[in-house]
């Protein structure tokens, strides 16, 4: 299988995040990339392709231009300067003032756990470019592809970053693929993809199915409920399948297959984009679904059996020691006929 990845994605290095008022080690570590690349090398059946930088219009098809300008301005930060927003303008009755880094960086941010540094922009663009390269490849050849996207994307909305995400990679390629067919995004990251949902919430352009930990108990807390089915033209094009943590793998597969069955009653897509979050893996520091390497193999097979032109995008997965093995296991399952 072809793998799309650029080493520019390693330039975004954040060491700490704030959780419950305390500093913790940042979960989106550069070593996540190393773990995945190592597993690919050991398996010996993957070809890595360095993508070209995507056209700016691909980003503006999803994100507001002022938001992109803001993110780009993070390049002006000093070396090793890290900005973690901590004040958020929640009162919409008062006029807003121009955002700027660092004091009003919360203007475009929804959590206090995601930071900016001077290479964030380049790394995020490289990550989106990996997704875009994979999409072009699959569109052209019909063959499946995998993009090692890091930073991830599914929490980023058209004008907000958070959850370690800055640019919504899945939404960017969905917009591109819509030019040649219909699109379904299936997001199996442990956390609800609030960003992707919000981008397509009022539209029937893209069907969004997410299976994730229940927002009653897990991040991002405010979205991911079953009652969120879309609005306006988007009604019935948004399907959330929330599960309580520690659901057994058999419950997980049952819920996923039921969700897919329901989705395919609404749409029979030409393209399938997988927001592949491996923080459902057993032992993940911030996920609790206990999915094993064998389960990932089965998961890959299940998605392959849908028989769609598929682009697989890396989202979460933070147990660095096991991440590569789990990703490879998923892709091996997907590749098996
Ligand atoms: Zn996640």
XYZ file of C-alpha atoms and ligand atoms in Angstrom:
338
model
C 0.000 0.000 0.000
C 1.153 3.540 -0.736
C 1.915 5.691 2.311
C 1.888 9.493 2.115
C 4.080 11.323 4.604
C 6.531 14.219 4.827
C 9.218 14.730 7.465
C 8.036 18.377 7.759
C 5.307 16.949 9.993
C 7.955 16.287 12.638
C 8.779 19.980 12.998
C 5.779 20.643 15.236
C 7.146 19.866 18.696
C 5.083 20.654 21.798
C 6.260 19.172 25.052
C 3.524 20.015 27.568
C -0.235 20.415 27.713
C -2.517 21.675 30.464
C -5.021 19.239 31.921
C -7.024 20.032 35.043
C -4.717 22.918 35.777
C -1.588 20.787 35.693
C 1.128 20.419 33.088
C 1.270 16.989 31.469
C 3.415 15.543 28.733
C 1.894 16.443 25.313
C 0.208 13.379 23.845
C 0.763 14.179 20.187
C 4.448 13.299 20.336
C 6.799 13.220 17.361
C 7.673 9.642 18.376
C 4.200 8.580 17.214
C 5.464 9.045 13.669
C 8.609 7.022 14.381
C 6.560 4.170 15.837
C 4.428 3.943 12.685
C 7.333 4.266 10.240
C 9.277 1.588 12.114
C 6.374 -0.862 11.843
C 6.067 -0.158 8.104
C 9.769 -0.736 7.606
C 9.651 -4.032 9.479
C 6.654 -5.235 7.467
C 8.496 -4.388 4.239
C 5.406 -4.015 2.056
C 4.818 -0.269 2.091
C 6.092 2.439 -0.206
C 6.444 5.901 1.274
C 5.690 8.837 -1.003
C 6.537 12.426 -0.055
C 3.562 14.536 -1.155
C 3.699 17.917 -2.839
C 2.362 20.838 -0.814
C -1.350 21.109 -1.496
C -2.854 24.172 -3.247
C -3.976 26.900 -0.847
C -7.477 26.727 -2.369
C -7.789 23.208 -0.970
C -7.521 24.730 2.513
C -9.896 27.620 1.798
C -12.487 25.116 0.537
C -12.926 24.218 4.228
C -11.335 26.863 6.443
C -11.992 30.604 6.779
C -9.224 32.712 5.291
C -8.811 34.811 8.453
C -8.317 31.625 10.459
C -5.648 30.414 8.033
C -3.921 33.804 8.170
C -3.922 33.568 11.952
C -2.451 30.044 11.970
C 0.161 31.072 9.430
C 1.200 33.973 11.661
C 2.364 31.476 14.277
C 5.490 31.227 12.117
C 6.511 34.573 13.626
C 6.914 33.070 17.086
C 10.439 32.814 18.408
C 12.250 29.494 18.433
C 11.024 27.382 21.348
C 8.221 29.882 22.107
C 4.986 27.965 22.732
C 1.550 29.569 22.965
C -1.159 27.738 24.864
C -4.422 29.750 24.747
C -6.150 30.159 28.074
C -8.727 32.928 27.556
C -11.697 32.298 25.238
C -14.202 34.929 23.977
C -17.461 33.135 24.803
C -19.766 36.185 25.006
C -21.014 36.763 21.463
C -23.013 39.898 22.417
C -19.925 42.075 22.592
C -17.885 43.060 19.551
C -14.838 40.935 19.022
C -11.376 42.406 18.748
C -8.737 41.292 16.331
C -7.088 38.073 17.438
C -3.357 38.044 17.901
C -0.722 35.768 19.214
C -0.182 35.304 22.080
C -2.771 37.153 24.195
C -5.893 36.676 22.075
C -4.933 33.311 20.555
C -8.035 31.847 22.247
C -10.123 33.599 19.570
C -9.632 30.622 17.252
C -9.227 27.865 19.835
C -11.680 25.745 21.836
C -9.499 24.052 24.443
C -6.493 24.800 26.617
C -4.678 21.608 25.681
C -3.492 22.515 22.178
C -0.580 24.862 21.551
C 1.088 26.764 18.756
C 4.798 27.137 17.969
C 6.686 28.510 15.005
C 6.570 25.280 12.995
C 2.944 24.401 13.693
C 1.732 25.904 10.428
C 4.282 24.132 8.221
C 3.672 20.801 9.947
C -0.117 21.142 9.713
C 0.079 22.056 6.021
C 2.407 19.086 5.418
C -0.058 16.826 7.215
C -2.956 18.083 5.078
C -0.732 17.656 2.011
C -0.175 13.997 2.916
C -3.946 13.523 2.978
C -4.318 15.421 -0.289
C -1.596 13.362 -1.989
C -3.300 10.169 -0.839
C -6.643 11.409 -2.171
C -5.180 12.237 -5.596
C -3.569 8.805 -5.733
C -6.772 6.941 -4.847
C -8.876 9.054 -7.157
C -6.472 8.393 -10.028
C -5.799 4.686 -9.514
C -8.792 3.456 -7.530
C -6.312 1.854 -5.131
C -6.501 2.464 -1.365
C -3.989 4.745 0.320
C -2.914 5.759 3.799
C -1.748 9.212 4.916
C 0.335 9.420 8.057
C -1.298 12.667 9.152
C 0.295 14.250 12.173
C -0.839 16.676 13.494
C -4.255 15.007 13.172
C -7.325 16.849 11.895
C -10.803 15.748 12.954
C -11.224 18.205 15.860
C -10.416 21.262 13.703
C -13.467 23.181 12.482
C -13.545 25.809 9.751
C -12.229 28.438 12.186
C -11.102 26.694 15.390
C -8.156 24.549 16.436
C -8.095 22.166 19.394
C -7.632 18.519 20.313
C -4.098 18.624 18.762
C -5.753 19.481 15.392
C -5.294 22.628 13.256
C -6.431 21.758 9.715
C -9.209 19.269 9.026
C -7.472 16.805 6.729
C -10.560 14.633 6.167
C -12.746 17.618 5.259
C -10.115 19.032 2.893
C -9.929 15.831 0.862
C -13.682 15.275 1.066
C -14.151 18.625 -0.689
C -11.625 17.612 -3.324
C -13.156 14.159 -3.905
C -16.669 15.582 -4.190
C -15.651 16.875 -7.614
C -15.693 13.294 -8.868
C -18.183 11.429 -6.690
C -20.029 11.090 -3.408
C -18.188 10.832 -0.104
C -18.677 9.197 3.258
C -16.353 9.821 6.201
C -16.204 7.141 8.872
C -14.403 8.344 11.980
C -13.361 5.663 14.457
C -11.090 7.759 16.652
C -11.842 7.315 20.371
C -13.001 10.940 20.504
C -15.859 12.491 18.601
C -14.723 14.454 15.539
C -16.483 17.678 16.480
C -14.648 19.605 13.762
C -15.608 17.337 10.886
C -19.196 17.154 12.113
C -19.473 20.940 12.276
C -18.077 21.447 8.760
C -20.699 19.239 7.089
C -23.515 19.551 9.640
C -25.895 21.547 7.433
C -25.038 19.775 4.211
C -25.887 16.517 2.439
C -22.597 16.766 0.498
C -20.839 14.348 2.792
C -22.172 11.643 5.107
C -20.378 11.681 8.467
C -20.464 8.589 10.677
C -18.567 8.654 13.948
C -18.189 5.876 16.522
C -16.558 7.172 19.689
C -16.513 7.367 23.468
C -19.669 8.862 24.921
C -19.438 12.653 25.363
C -21.142 12.303 28.737
C -17.796 11.085 30.043
C -15.139 11.839 27.428
C -13.641 14.703 25.425
C -14.895 16.785 23.625
C -17.935 16.579 25.999
C -20.198 19.011 24.077
C -20.712 17.032 20.873
C -21.056 13.425 19.767
C -24.539 12.661 21.079
C -26.916 10.428 19.103
C -29.411 13.269 18.834
C -27.049 15.247 16.577
C -28.350 14.192 13.158
C -27.581 17.330 11.123
C -29.629 20.415 10.268
C -31.207 21.864 7.098
C -29.982 19.881 4.062
C -27.753 17.873 6.390
C -30.557 16.159 8.303
C -29.845 12.398 8.452
C -26.349 12.878 7.006
C -24.721 12.912 10.433
C -24.699 9.724 12.486
C -23.122 9.487 15.926
C -22.584 6.154 17.653
C -21.402 6.927 21.188
C -20.214 4.055 23.388
C -19.309 4.000 27.045
C -15.616 3.366 27.799
C -14.504 -0.258 28.289
C -17.030 -1.550 25.784
C -15.764 -4.985 24.776
C -14.463 -5.482 21.226
C -17.565 -7.551 20.379
C -19.867 -4.702 21.442
C -17.678 -2.326 19.476
C -17.946 -4.300 16.236
C -21.670 -4.807 16.688
C -22.230 -1.072 17.074
C -19.949 -0.239 14.145
C -21.607 -2.671 11.749
C -25.048 -1.444 12.761
C -23.924 2.146 12.169
C -22.527 1.283 8.735
C -25.724 -0.515 7.780
C -27.734 2.545 8.751
C -25.398 4.865 6.834
C -25.536 2.780 3.662
C -29.309 3.087 3.652
C -28.808 6.832 3.122
C -25.767 6.876 0.842
C -23.807 4.469 -1.319
C -20.627 6.538 -1.620
C -18.002 6.464 -4.351
C -15.316 7.365 -1.834
C -14.747 6.308 1.738
C -12.504 8.431 3.956
C -11.490 6.801 7.214
C -10.560 9.061 10.102
C -8.508 6.321 11.690
C -7.930 6.979 15.364
C -5.881 4.334 17.117
C -6.569 5.717 20.591
C -9.189 2.945 20.749
C -6.180 0.638 21.302
C -5.825 -1.290 24.562
C -3.684 0.691 26.994
C -3.952 4.057 25.234
C -3.280 6.821 27.781
C -6.437 8.740 26.830
C -8.640 6.019 25.276
C -10.453 3.079 26.888
C -11.934 0.773 24.254
C -9.378 -2.056 24.566
C -9.001 -2.869 20.890
C -6.157 -5.374 20.332
C -3.857 -5.789 17.300
C -6.027 -8.721 16.121
C -9.118 -6.559 16.444
C -7.425 -3.896 14.304
C -6.748 -6.540 11.664
C -10.468 -7.408 11.663
C -11.392 -3.715 11.590
C -9.281 -3.283 8.457
C -10.985 -6.273 6.835
C -14.447 -4.954 7.680
C -13.718 -1.648 5.969
C -12.169 -3.359 2.957
C -15.290 -5.482 2.549
C -17.272 -2.287 1.876
C -15.487 -2.298 -1.473
C -15.110 1.471 -1.852
C -12.270 3.672 -3.047
C -10.730 4.320 0.356
C -8.330 6.862 1.823
C -7.175 6.127 5.351
C -6.073 9.132 7.429
C -4.192 8.879 10.688
C -5.950 10.641 13.550
C -5.231 9.824 17.238
C -3.369 6.964 18.908
C -1.073 7.826 21.761
C 0.340 4.569 23.118
C 3.550 5.095 21.227
C 5.028 1.652 21.960
C 2.049 -0.125 20.303
C 0.843 2.456 17.811
C 2.954 1.315 14.847
C 2.030 -2.329 15.317
C -1.665 -1.472 15.507
C -1.627 0.751 12.424
C 0.246 -1.910 10.465
C -2.164 -4.585 11.673
C -5.113 -2.474 10.470
C -3.542 -1.891 7.052
C -2.633 -5.599 6.747
C -6.271 -6.482 7.456
C -7.402 -3.903 4.940
C -5.035 -5.270 2.294
C -6.104 -8.899 2.698
C -8.433 -10.130 -0.024
Zn -8.737 10.820 19.772
